[in-house]
């Protein structure tokens, strides 16, 4: 397995399939409807515009096993050192440490880009993701109760944060 920078042309369809499986079967995404190919074009364009990485894990044949990325936490200037991340692993490759490796790569990338805080927004029923984040030094920052509704039930979402040793010289503005 190796880690690569994903592109729309090479990985867009595989990422779309992973997203849509998560939408249909889990509360990892609070979407109801599958995403479209056009939405992937916009998603990759937003990542490129913000200089946000899309890190993929591929096998020897180049098949995408999972991916991770981050983007803006909130759209106000003072949040410029904080990013919200996501990690998704293809259903056939979960439970093998791939999510951990992808998240470790995200931590390295965010530090290299001088971000100060990584935020994961996790459904509180997703105990595997919560445990992974805690193992990698994320702390629970708070829970919003019954903030989502999917699969006929109210969903609580937790905010998990990890402070990074960057930037060395933060500035206003």
GROMACS .gro file of N, CA and C in nm:
model
  519
    1UNK      N    1   0.084  -0.118   0.000
    1UNK     CA    2   0.000   0.000   0.000
    1UNK      C    3   0.089   0.124   0.000
    2UNK      N    4   0.041   0.226  -0.072
    2UNK     CA    5   0.113   0.353  -0.070
    2UNK      C    6   0.011   0.466  -0.062
    3UNK      N    7   0.061   0.583  -0.022
    3UNK     CA    8  -0.023   0.701  -0.007
    3UNK      C    9   0.009   0.799  -0.117
    4UNK      N   10  -0.096   0.852  -0.179
    4UNK     CA   11  -0.081   0.937  -0.296
    4UNK      C   12  -0.174   1.059  -0.285
    5UNK      N   13  -0.150   1.156  -0.371
    5UNK     CA   14  -0.241   1.269  -0.384
    5UNK      C   15  -0.349   1.229  -0.485
    6UNK      N   16  -0.473   1.230  -0.442
    6UNK     CA   17  -0.583   1.190  -0.530
    6UNK      C   18  -0.616   1.301  -0.629
    7UNK      N   19  -0.661   1.259  -0.746
    7UNK     CA   20  -0.710   1.352  -0.849
    7UNK      C   21  -0.851   1.313  -0.889
    8UNK      N   22  -0.923   1.409  -0.942
    8UNK     CA   23  -1.058   1.381  -0.990
    8UNK      C   24  -1.055   1.276  -1.100
    9UNK      N   25  -0.964   1.292  -1.194
    9UNK     CA   26  -0.959   1.202  -1.309
    9UNK      C   27  -0.933   1.058  -1.268
   10UNK      N   28  -0.839   1.038  -1.175
   10UNK     CA   29  -0.801   0.902  -1.139
   10UNK      C   30  -0.881   0.843  -1.024
   11UNK      N   31  -0.931   0.927  -0.933
   11UNK     CA   32  -0.991   0.875  -0.810
   11UNK      C   33  -1.132   0.924  -0.781
   12UNK      N   34  -1.182   1.015  -0.864
   12UNK     CA   35  -1.314   1.074  -0.840
   12UNK      C   36  -1.425   0.971  -0.828
   13UNK      N   37  -1.427   0.875  -0.919
   13UNK     CA   38  -1.534   0.774  -0.915
   13UNK      C   39  -1.523   0.685  -0.791
   14UNK      N   40  -1.402   0.649  -0.753
   14UNK     CA   41  -1.383   0.565  -0.634
   14UNK      C   42  -1.420   0.640  -0.507
   15UNK      N   43  -1.383   0.768  -0.500
   15UNK     CA   44  -1.420   0.848  -0.383
   15UNK      C   45  -1.571   0.865  -0.378
   16UNK      N   46  -1.633   0.890  -0.492
   16UNK     CA   47  -1.779   0.902  -0.500
   16UNK      C   48  -1.846   0.774  -0.450
   17UNK      N   49  -1.796   0.660  -0.489
   17UNK     CA   50  -1.854   0.532  -0.445
   17UNK      C   51  -1.840   0.515  -0.293
   18UNK      N   52  -1.726   0.554  -0.238
   18UNK     CA   53  -1.706   0.543  -0.093
   18UNK      C   54  -1.801   0.638  -0.020
   19UNK      N   55  -1.810   0.763  -0.068
   19UNK     CA   56  -1.905   0.858  -0.009
   19UNK      C   57  -2.047   0.801  -0.012
   20UNK      N   58  -2.089   0.754  -0.128
   20UNK     CA   59  -2.228   0.711  -0.144
   20UNK      C   60  -2.260   0.586  -0.062
   21UNK      N   61  -2.164   0.498  -0.044
   21UNK     CA   62  -2.186   0.383   0.044
   21UNK      C   63  -2.204   0.431   0.188
   22UNK      N   64  -2.124   0.528   0.230
   22UNK     CA   65  -2.137   0.582   0.365
   22UNK      C   66  -2.271   0.653   0.385
   23UNK      N   67  -2.316   0.725   0.283
   23UNK     CA   68  -2.446   0.793   0.291
   23UNK      C   69  -2.557   0.691   0.307
   24UNK      N   70  -2.553   0.584   0.229
   24UNK     CA   71  -2.661   0.486   0.227
   24UNK      C   72  -2.665   0.397   0.350
   25UNK      N   73  -2.550   0.374   0.414
   25UNK     CA   74  -2.546   0.270   0.518
   25UNK      C   75  -2.503   0.317   0.656
   26UNK      N   76  -2.464   0.445   0.670
   26UNK     CA   77  -2.408   0.486   0.798
   26UNK      C   78  -2.448   0.630   0.833
   27UNK      N   79  -2.406   0.670   0.949
   27UNK     CA   80  -2.422   0.810   0.990
   27UNK      C   81  -2.288   0.882   0.987
   28UNK      N   82  -2.193   0.830   0.910
   28UNK     CA   83  -2.066   0.899   0.892
   28UNK      C   84  -2.086   1.030   0.815
   29UNK      N   85  -2.185   1.031   0.729
   29UNK     CA   86  -2.225   1.152   0.657
   29UNK      C   87  -2.373   1.174   0.685
   30UNK      N   88  -2.409   1.296   0.713
   30UNK     CA   89  -2.548   1.328   0.742
   30UNK      C   90  -2.624   1.369   0.617
   31UNK      N   91  -2.586   1.314   0.503
   31UNK     CA   92  -2.659   1.333   0.377
   31UNK      C   93  -2.766   1.226   0.366
   32UNK      N   94  -2.871   1.257   0.288
   32UNK     CA   95  -2.976   1.160   0.260
   32UNK      C   96  -2.962   1.099   0.121
   33UNK      N   97  -2.923   1.181   0.025
   33UNK     CA   98  -2.920   1.138  -0.115
   33UNK      C   99  -2.776   1.114  -0.160
   34UNK      N  100  -2.756   1.017  -0.247
   34UNK     CA  101  -2.622   0.994  -0.302
   34UNK      C  102  -2.570   1.120  -0.371
   35UNK      N  103  -2.440   1.136  -0.368
   35UNK     CA  104  -2.377   1.247  -0.437
   35UNK      C  105  -2.363   1.213  -0.586
   36UNK      N  106  -2.346   1.316  -0.665
   36UNK     CA  107  -2.335   1.299  -0.811
   36UNK      C  108  -2.191   1.319  -0.856
   37UNK      N  109  -2.165   1.280  -0.978
   37UNK     CA  110  -2.033   1.302  -1.036
   37UNK      C  111  -2.002   1.452  -1.041
   38UNK      N  112  -2.103   1.534  -1.072
   38UNK     CA  113  -2.083   1.679  -1.074
   38UNK      C  114  -2.042   1.731  -0.936
   39UNK      N  115  -2.097   1.672  -0.831
   39UNK     CA  116  -2.059   1.717  -0.696
   39UNK      C  117  -1.912   1.686  -0.668
   40UNK      N  118  -1.860   1.581  -0.727
   40UNK     CA  119  -1.718   1.548  -0.709
   40UNK      C  120  -1.630   1.650  -0.780
   41UNK      N  121  -1.674   1.696  -0.895
   41UNK     CA  122  -1.600   1.799  -0.967
   41UNK      C  123  -1.590   1.924  -0.879
   42UNK      N  124  -1.701   1.964  -0.820
   42UNK     CA  125  -1.701   2.081  -0.732
   42UNK      C  126  -1.619   2.056  -0.606
   43UNK      N  127  -1.627   1.936  -0.552
   43UNK     CA  128  -1.553   1.901  -0.430
   43UNK      C  129  -1.402   1.912  -0.454
   44UNK      N  130  -1.355   1.852  -0.565
   44UNK     CA  131  -1.212   1.859  -0.596
   44UNK      C  132  -1.170   2.003  -0.627
   45UNK      N  133  -1.255   2.080  -0.693
   45UNK     CA  134  -1.222   2.219  -0.723
   45UNK      C  135  -1.207   2.300  -0.594
   46UNK      N  136  -1.294   2.276  -0.496
   46UNK     CA  137  -1.285   2.347  -0.368
   46UNK      C  138  -1.158   2.307  -0.294
   47UNK      N  139  -1.122   2.180  -0.300
   47UNK     CA  140  -0.997   2.136  -0.236
   47UNK      C  141  -0.878   2.204  -0.300
   48UNK      N  142  -0.875   2.209  -0.433
   48UNK     CA  143  -0.763   2.273  -0.504
   48UNK      C  144  -0.757   2.422  -0.474
   49UNK      N  145  -0.873   2.487  -0.473
   49UNK     CA  146  -0.876   2.632  -0.449
   49UNK      C  147  -0.825   2.667  -0.309
   50UNK      N  148  -0.851   2.582  -0.211
   50UNK     CA  149  -0.806   2.607  -0.075
   50UNK      C  150  -0.670   2.547  -0.044
   51UNK      N  151  -0.609   2.481  -0.142
   51UNK     CA  152  -0.483   2.410  -0.121
   51UNK      C  153  -0.495   2.304  -0.012
   52UNK      N  154  -0.609   2.235  -0.011
   52UNK     CA  155  -0.634   2.128   0.085
   52UNK      C  156  -0.602   1.993   0.020
   53UNK      N  157  -0.529   1.908   0.089
   53UNK     CA  158  -0.491   1.779   0.030
   53UNK      C  159  -0.608   1.681   0.025
   54UNK      N  160  -0.602   1.592  -0.071
   54UNK     CA  161  -0.687   1.473  -0.075
   54UNK      C  162  -0.589   1.357  -0.082
   55UNK      N  163  -0.571   1.291   0.030
   55UNK     CA  164  -0.471   1.185   0.042
   55UNK      C  165  -0.541   1.051   0.024
   56UNK      N  166  -0.489   0.971  -0.066
   56UNK     CA  167  -0.547   0.840  -0.091
   56UNK      C  168  -0.452   0.730  -0.052
   57UNK      N  169  -0.509   0.618  -0.013
   57UNK     CA  170  -0.432   0.496   0.009
   57UNK      C  171  -0.470   0.400  -0.103
   58UNK      N  172  -0.369   0.354  -0.178
   58UNK     CA  173  -0.394   0.265  -0.290
   58UNK      C  174  -0.313   0.136  -0.272
   59UNK      N  175  -0.366   0.029  -0.330
   59UNK     CA  176  -0.293  -0.098  -0.327
   59UNK      C  177  -0.196  -0.103  -0.446
   60UNK      N  178  -0.130  -0.217  -0.463
   60UNK     CA  179  -0.030  -0.233  -0.567
   60UNK      C  180  -0.087  -0.212  -0.707
   61UNK      N  181  -0.216  -0.240  -0.724
   61UNK     CA  182  -0.280  -0.225  -0.854
   61UNK      C  183  -0.332  -0.082  -0.876
   62UNK      N  184  -0.319   0.003  -0.774
   62UNK     CA  185  -0.367   0.141  -0.786
   62UNK      C  186  -0.511   0.160  -0.744
   63UNK      N  187  -0.572   0.056  -0.687
   63UNK     CA  188  -0.710   0.065  -0.641
   63UNK      C  189  -0.717   0.147  -0.513
   64UNK      N  190  -0.807   0.243  -0.510
   64UNK     CA  191  -0.823   0.328  -0.392
   64UNK      C  192  -0.890   0.250  -0.280
   65UNK      N  193  -0.823   0.245  -0.164
   65UNK     CA  194  -0.874   0.173  -0.047
   65UNK      C  195  -0.942   0.267   0.052
   66UNK      N  196  -0.902   0.393   0.049
   66UNK     CA  197  -0.957   0.493   0.138
   66UNK      C  198  -0.895   0.627   0.107
   67UNK      N  199  -0.952   0.732   0.166
   67UNK     CA  200  -0.899   0.867   0.143
   67UNK      C  201  -0.927   0.954   0.263
   68UNK      N  202  -0.856   1.064   0.268
   68UNK     CA  203  -0.872   1.159   0.377
   68UNK      C  204  -0.846   1.299   0.324
   69UNK      N  205  -0.910   1.397   0.385
   69UNK     CA  206  -0.891   1.534   0.343
   69UNK      C  207  -0.930   1.627   0.457
   70UNK      N  208  -0.906   1.754   0.435
   70UNK     CA  209  -0.960   1.854   0.525
   70UNK      C  210  -0.996   1.977   0.445
   71UNK      N  211  -1.072   2.063   0.512
   71UNK     CA  212  -1.116   2.187   0.451
   71UNK      C  213  -1.145   2.287   0.560
   72UNK      N  214  -1.203   2.400   0.524
   72UNK     CA  215  -1.226   2.504   0.624
   72UNK      C  216  -1.321   2.457   0.734
   73UNK      N  217  -1.293   2.503   0.855
   73UNK     CA  218  -1.380   2.471   0.968
   73UNK      C  219  -1.502   2.562   0.967
   74UNK      N  220  -1.481   2.690   0.958
   74UNK     CA  221  -1.587   2.788   0.946
   74UNK      C  222  -1.536   2.899   0.854
   75UNK      N  223  -1.628   2.974   0.796
   75UNK     CA  224  -1.592   3.071   0.692
   75UNK      C  225  -1.558   3.210   0.743
   76UNK      N  226  -1.509   3.221   0.864
   76UNK     CA  227  -1.469   3.351   0.917
   76UNK      C  228  -1.316   3.356   0.925
   77UNK      N  229  -1.257   3.472   0.898
   77UNK     CA  230  -1.112   3.482   0.887
   77UNK      C  231  -1.034   3.434   1.011
   78UNK      N  232  -1.086   3.457   1.128
   78UNK     CA  233  -1.011   3.420   1.249
   78UNK      C  234  -0.998   3.268   1.266
   79UNK      N  235  -1.073   3.190   1.188
   79UNK     CA  236  -1.062   3.044   1.192
   79UNK      C  237  -0.958   2.990   1.094
   80UNK      N  238  -0.875   3.077   1.037
   80UNK     CA  239  -0.785   3.038   0.928
   80UNK      C  240  -0.683   2.932   0.967
   81UNK      N  241  -0.659   2.913   1.095
   81UNK     CA  242  -0.562   2.812   1.138
   81UNK      C  243  -0.629   2.681   1.183
   82UNK      N  244  -0.759   2.671   1.161
   82UNK     CA  245  -0.835   2.552   1.200
   82UNK      C  246  -0.897   2.489   1.076
   83UNK      N  247  -0.884   2.356   1.065
   83UNK     CA  248  -0.945   2.283   0.955
   83UNK      C  249  -1.025   2.165   1.010
   84UNK      N  250  -1.131   2.132   0.937
   84UNK     CA  251  -1.212   2.015   0.970
   84UNK      C  252  -1.175   1.903   0.874
   85UNK      N  253  -1.149   1.787   0.929
   85UNK     CA  254  -1.101   1.677   0.846
   85UNK      C  255  -1.205   1.565   0.835
   86UNK      N  256  -1.181   1.478   0.738
   86UNK     CA  257  -1.263   1.358   0.722
   86UNK      C  258  -1.175   1.246   0.669
   87UNK      N  259  -1.210   1.125   0.711
   87UNK     CA  260  -1.138   1.004   0.671
   87UNK      C  261  -1.243   0.900   0.635
   88UNK      N  262  -1.230   0.842   0.517
   88UNK     CA  263  -1.323   0.739   0.473
   88UNK      C  264  -1.246   0.621   0.417
   89UNK      N  265  -1.286   0.502   0.457
   89UNK     CA  266  -1.222   0.379   0.412
   89UNK      C  267  -1.327   0.293   0.344
   90UNK      N  268  -1.292   0.237   0.231
   90UNK     CA  269  -1.382   0.146   0.160
   90UNK      C  270  -1.425   0.034   0.254
   91UNK      N  271  -1.550  -0.004   0.245
   91UNK     CA  272  -1.608  -0.103   0.339
   91UNK      C  273  -1.528  -0.233   0.345
   92UNK      N  274  -1.465  -0.274   0.236
   92UNK     CA  275  -1.389  -0.399   0.235
   92UNK      C  276  -1.253  -0.388   0.303
   93UNK      N  277  -1.215  -0.267   0.343
   93UNK     CA  278  -1.081  -0.248   0.399
   93UNK      C  279  -1.082  -0.185   0.539
   94UNK      N  280  -1.200  -0.181   0.600
   94UNK     CA  281  -1.210  -0.123   0.734
   94UNK      C  282  -1.157  -0.221   0.838
   95UNK      N  283  -1.112  -0.166   0.950
   95UNK     CA  284  -1.064  -0.248   1.061
   95UNK      C  285  -0.924  -0.302   1.044
   96UNK      N  286  -0.848  -0.246   0.949
   96UNK     CA  287  -0.712  -0.295   0.920
   96UNK      C  288  -0.605  -0.190   0.947
   97UNK      N  289  -0.644  -0.080   1.013
   97UNK     CA  290  -0.548   0.025   1.044
   97UNK      C  291  -0.532   0.130   0.937
   98UNK      N  292  -0.608   0.120   0.830
   98UNK     CA  293  -0.597   0.215   0.720
   98UNK      C  294  -0.643   0.355   0.761
   99UNK      N  295  -0.753   0.363   0.836
   99UNK     CA  296  -0.801   0.492   0.882
   99UNK      C  297  -0.698   0.563   0.967
  100UNK      N  298  -0.631   0.488   1.051
  100UNK     CA  299  -0.526   0.545   1.136
  100UNK      C  300  -0.413   0.602   1.051
  101UNK      N  301  -0.368   0.526   0.953
  101UNK     CA  302  -0.259   0.573   0.866
  101UNK      C  303  -0.300   0.698   0.789
  102UNK      N  304  -0.421   0.700   0.739
  102UNK     CA  305  -0.469   0.818   0.667
  102UNK      C  306  -0.475   0.940   0.759
  103UNK      N  307  -0.526   0.922   0.880
  103UNK     CA  308  -0.534   1.033   0.973
  103UNK      C  309  -0.396   1.081   1.014
  104UNK      N  310  -0.301   0.990   1.030
  104UNK     CA  311  -0.163   1.031   1.059
  104UNK      C  312  -0.105   1.115   0.946
  105UNK      N  313  -0.136   1.077   0.822
  105UNK     CA  314  -0.089   1.157   0.708
  105UNK      C  315  -0.155   1.295   0.707
  106UNK      N  316  -0.281   1.302   0.745
  106UNK     CA  317  -0.348   1.432   0.753
  106UNK      C  318  -0.285   1.521   0.859
  107UNK      N  319  -0.253   1.463   0.973
  107UNK     CA  320  -0.188   1.540   1.080
  107UNK      C  321  -0.057   1.598   1.030
  108UNK      N  322   0.022   1.517   0.961
  108UNK     CA  323   0.150   1.565   0.905
  108UNK      C  324   0.126   1.676   0.803
  109UNK      N  325   0.029   1.659   0.716
  109UNK     CA  326   0.001   1.760   0.613
  109UNK      C  327  -0.046   1.891   0.676
  110UNK      N  328  -0.133   1.883   0.774
  110UNK     CA  329  -0.184   2.004   0.839
  110UNK      C  330  -0.074   2.078   0.913
  111UNK      N  331   0.015   2.004   0.976
  111UNK     CA  332   0.128   2.066   1.045
  111UNK      C  333   0.219   2.135   0.943
  112UNK      N  334   0.247   2.066   0.832
  112UNK     CA  335   0.333   2.124   0.728
  112UNK      C  336   0.272   2.249   0.667
  113UNK      N  337   0.138   2.259   0.665
  113UNK     CA  338   0.071   2.376   0.610
  113UNK      C  339   0.045   2.483   0.718
  114UNK      N  340   0.102   2.464   0.835
  114UNK     CA  341   0.092   2.561   0.943
  114UNK      C  342  -0.048   2.580   1.000
  115UNK      N  343  -0.127   2.475   1.001
  115UNK     CA  344  -0.255   2.481   1.073
  115UNK      C  345  -0.228   2.456   1.220
  116UNK      N  346  -0.318   2.503   1.303
  116UNK     CA  347  -0.302   2.492   1.448
  116UNK      C  348  -0.395   2.387   1.509
  117UNK      N  349  -0.512   2.367   1.449
  117UNK     CA  350  -0.610   2.276   1.508
  117UNK      C  351  -0.679   2.194   1.400
  118UNK      N  352  -0.684   2.065   1.423
  118UNK     CA  353  -0.763   1.973   1.338
  118UNK      C  354  -0.889   1.940   1.415
  119UNK      N  355  -1.004   1.948   1.348
  119UNK     CA  356  -1.132   1.918   1.410
  119UNK      C  357  -1.198   1.803   1.334
  120UNK      N  358  -1.241   1.702   1.409
  120UNK     CA  359  -1.320   1.594   1.353
  120UNK      C  360  -1.460   1.604   1.409
  121UNK      N  361  -1.560   1.600   1.322
  121UNK     CA  362  -1.700   1.605   1.364
  121UNK      C  363  -1.754   1.464   1.344
  122UNK      N  364  -1.783   1.396   1.455
  122UNK     CA  365  -1.809   1.252   1.452
  122UNK      C  366  -1.944   1.220   1.514
  123UNK      N  367  -2.022   1.138   1.446
  123UNK     CA  368  -2.146   1.088   1.505
  123UNK      C  369  -2.110   1.013   1.633
  124UNK      N  370  -2.178   1.044   1.741
  124UNK     CA  371  -2.141   0.987   1.871
  124UNK      C  372  -2.165   0.837   1.881
  125UNK      N  373  -2.238   0.780   1.787
  125UNK     CA  374  -2.253   0.634   1.784
  125UNK      C  375  -2.136   0.565   1.714
  126UNK      N  376  -2.049   0.641   1.651
  126UNK     CA  377  -1.936   0.586   1.577
  126UNK      C  378  -1.818   0.568   1.672
  127UNK      N  379  -1.830   0.466   1.756
  127UNK     CA  380  -1.729   0.445   1.862
  127UNK      C  381  -1.592   0.411   1.805
  128UNK      N  382  -1.586   0.349   1.688
  128UNK     CA  383  -1.456   0.316   1.628
  128UNK      C  384  -1.381   0.443   1.589
  129UNK      N  385  -1.452   0.538   1.530
  129UNK     CA  386  -1.388   0.663   1.491
  129UNK      C  387  -1.348   0.745   1.613
  130UNK      N  388  -1.432   0.745   1.713
  130UNK     CA  389  -1.399   0.817   1.837
  130UNK      C  390  -1.273   0.757   1.900
  131UNK      N  391  -1.266   0.625   1.908
  131UNK     CA  392  -1.149   0.559   1.967
  131UNK      C  393  -1.023   0.591   1.886
  132UNK      N  394  -1.033   0.587   1.754
  132UNK     CA  395  -0.919   0.620   1.669
  132UNK      C  396  -0.869   0.761   1.698
  133UNK      N  397  -0.960   0.855   1.701
  133UNK     CA  398  -0.921   0.994   1.726
  133UNK      C  399  -0.856   1.009   1.864
  134UNK      N  400  -0.912   0.946   1.963
  134UNK     CA  401  -0.854   0.956   2.097
  134UNK      C  402  -0.714   0.894   2.102
  135UNK      N  403  -0.695   0.783   2.031
  135UNK     CA  404  -0.562   0.718   2.026
  135UNK      C  405  -0.458   0.809   1.963
  136UNK      N  406  -0.501   0.897   1.873
  136UNK     CA  407  -0.409   0.986   1.804
  136UNK      C  408  -0.405   1.126   1.867
  137UNK      N  409  -0.450   1.136   1.991
  137UNK     CA  410  -0.433   1.259   2.065
  137UNK      C  411  -0.543   1.363   2.051
  138UNK      N  412  -0.655   1.324   1.994
  138UNK     CA  413  -0.768   1.417   1.984
  138UNK      C  414  -0.844   1.415   2.116
  139UNK      N  415  -0.891   1.533   2.157
  139UNK     CA  416  -0.970   1.546   2.279
  139UNK      C  417  -1.113   1.584   2.242
  140UNK      N  418  -1.206   1.534   2.322
  140UNK     CA  419  -1.347   1.567   2.302
  140UNK      C  420  -1.369   1.713   2.338
  141UNK      N  421  -1.417   1.790   2.242
  141UNK     CA  422  -1.439   1.933   2.265
  141UNK      C  423  -1.583   1.967   2.298
  142UNK      N  424  -1.674   1.872   2.277
  142UNK     CA  425  -1.814   1.896   2.308
  142UNK      C  426  -1.905   1.814   2.219
  143UNK      N  427  -2.029   1.803   2.262
  143UNK     CA  428  -2.129   1.728   2.188
  143UNK      C  429  -2.252   1.814   2.167
  144UNK      N  430  -2.304   1.811   2.045
  144UNK     CA  431  -2.432   1.873   2.015
  144UNK      C  432  -2.536   1.762   2.009
  145UNK      N  433  -2.632   1.767   2.099
  145UNK     CA  434  -2.733   1.662   2.109
  145UNK      C  435  -2.844   1.681   2.006
  146UNK      N  436  -2.885   1.571   1.948
  146UNK     CA  437  -2.997   1.566   1.854
  146UNK      C  438  -2.988   1.673   1.745
  147UNK      N  439  -2.868   1.691   1.692
  147UNK     CA  440  -2.845   1.792   1.591
  147UNK      C  441  -2.879   1.741   1.450
  148UNK      N  442  -2.883   1.610   1.433
  148UNK     CA  443  -2.916   1.551   1.304
  148UNK      C  444  -3.028   1.450   1.318
  149UNK      N  445  -3.092   1.417   1.206
  149UNK     CA  446  -3.197   1.315   1.204
  149UNK      C  447  -3.178   1.231   1.080
  150UNK      N  448  -3.152   1.102   1.100
  150UNK     CA  449  -3.130   1.010   0.988
  150UNK      C  450  -3.167   0.871   1.034
  151UNK      N  451  -3.216   0.790   0.943
  151UNK     CA  452  -3.256   0.652   0.970
  151UNK      C  453  -3.360   0.646   1.082
  152UNK      N  454  -3.446   0.748   1.089
  152UNK     CA  455  -3.556   0.748   1.184
  152UNK      C  456  -3.518   0.779   1.327
  153UNK      N  457  -3.400   0.835   1.349
  153UNK     CA  458  -3.360   0.866   1.487
  153UNK      C  459  -3.278   0.994   1.492
  154UNK      N  460  -3.278   1.055   1.610
  154UNK     CA  461  -3.198   1.173   1.634
  154UNK      C  462  -3.052   1.134   1.653
  155UNK      N  463  -2.964   1.220   1.604
  155UNK     CA  464  -2.821   1.191   1.608
  155UNK      C  465  -2.747   1.300   1.685
  156UNK      N  466  -2.655   1.255   1.768
  156UNK     CA  467  -2.567   1.346   1.842
  156UNK      C  468  -2.433   1.350   1.771
  157UNK      N  469  -2.373   1.468   1.764
  157UNK     CA  470  -2.245   1.481   1.699
  157UNK      C  471  -2.143   1.535   1.799
  158UNK      N  472  -2.024   1.475   1.797
  158UNK     CA  473  -1.916   1.517   1.885
  158UNK      C  474  -1.807   1.588   1.807
  159UNK      N  475  -1.746   1.686   1.871
  159UNK     CA  476  -1.635   1.758   1.813
  159UNK      C  477  -1.507   1.711   1.882
  160UNK      N  478  -1.414   1.660   1.801
  160UNK     CA  479  -1.286   1.612   1.853
  160UNK      C  480  -1.176   1.698   1.793
  161UNK      N  481  -1.086   1.743   1.876
  161UNK     CA  482  -0.985   1.838   1.830
  161UNK      C  483  -0.845   1.794   1.870
  162UNK      N  484  -0.752   1.825   1.781
  162UNK     CA  485  -0.611   1.800   1.811
  162UNK      C  486  -0.532   1.926   1.777
  163UNK      N  487  -0.462   1.974   1.877
  163UNK     CA  488  -0.378   2.092   1.859
  163UNK      C  489  -0.246   2.048   1.797
  164UNK      N  490  -0.198   2.125   1.702
  164UNK     CA  491  -0.074   2.097   1.633
  164UNK      C  492   0.032   2.197   1.678
  165UNK      N  493   0.157   2.163   1.658
  165UNK     CA  494   0.267   2.250   1.697
  165UNK      C  495   0.299   2.351   1.587
  166UNK      N  496   0.196   2.411   1.533
  166UNK     CA  497   0.213   2.510   1.428
  166UNK      C  498   0.095   2.607   1.436
  167UNK      N  499   0.102   2.721   1.377
  167UNK     CA  500   0.221   2.783   1.318
  167UNK      C  501   0.312   2.841   1.424
  168UNK      N  502   0.434   2.865   1.387
  168UNK     CA  503   0.530   2.922   1.482
  168UNK      C  504   0.503   3.070   1.506
  169UNK      N  505   0.456   3.139   1.406
  169UNK     CA  506   0.432   3.284   1.416
  169UNK      C  507   0.292   3.319   1.361
  170UNK      N  508   0.184   3.284   1.433
  170UNK     CA  509   0.050   3.318   1.384
  170UNK      C  510   0.031   3.468   1.378
  171UNK      N  511  -0.051   3.511   1.281
  171UNK     CA  512  -0.078   3.654   1.265
  171UNK      C  513  -0.228   3.677   1.246
  172UNK      N  514  -0.272   3.795   1.290
  172UNK     CA  515  -0.410   3.836   1.262
  172UNK      C  516  -0.422   3.872   1.115
  173UNK      N  517  -0.546   3.877   1.070
  173UNK     CA  518  -0.572   3.926   0.934
  173UNK      C  519  -0.553   3.824   0.826
   0.00000   0.00000   0.00000
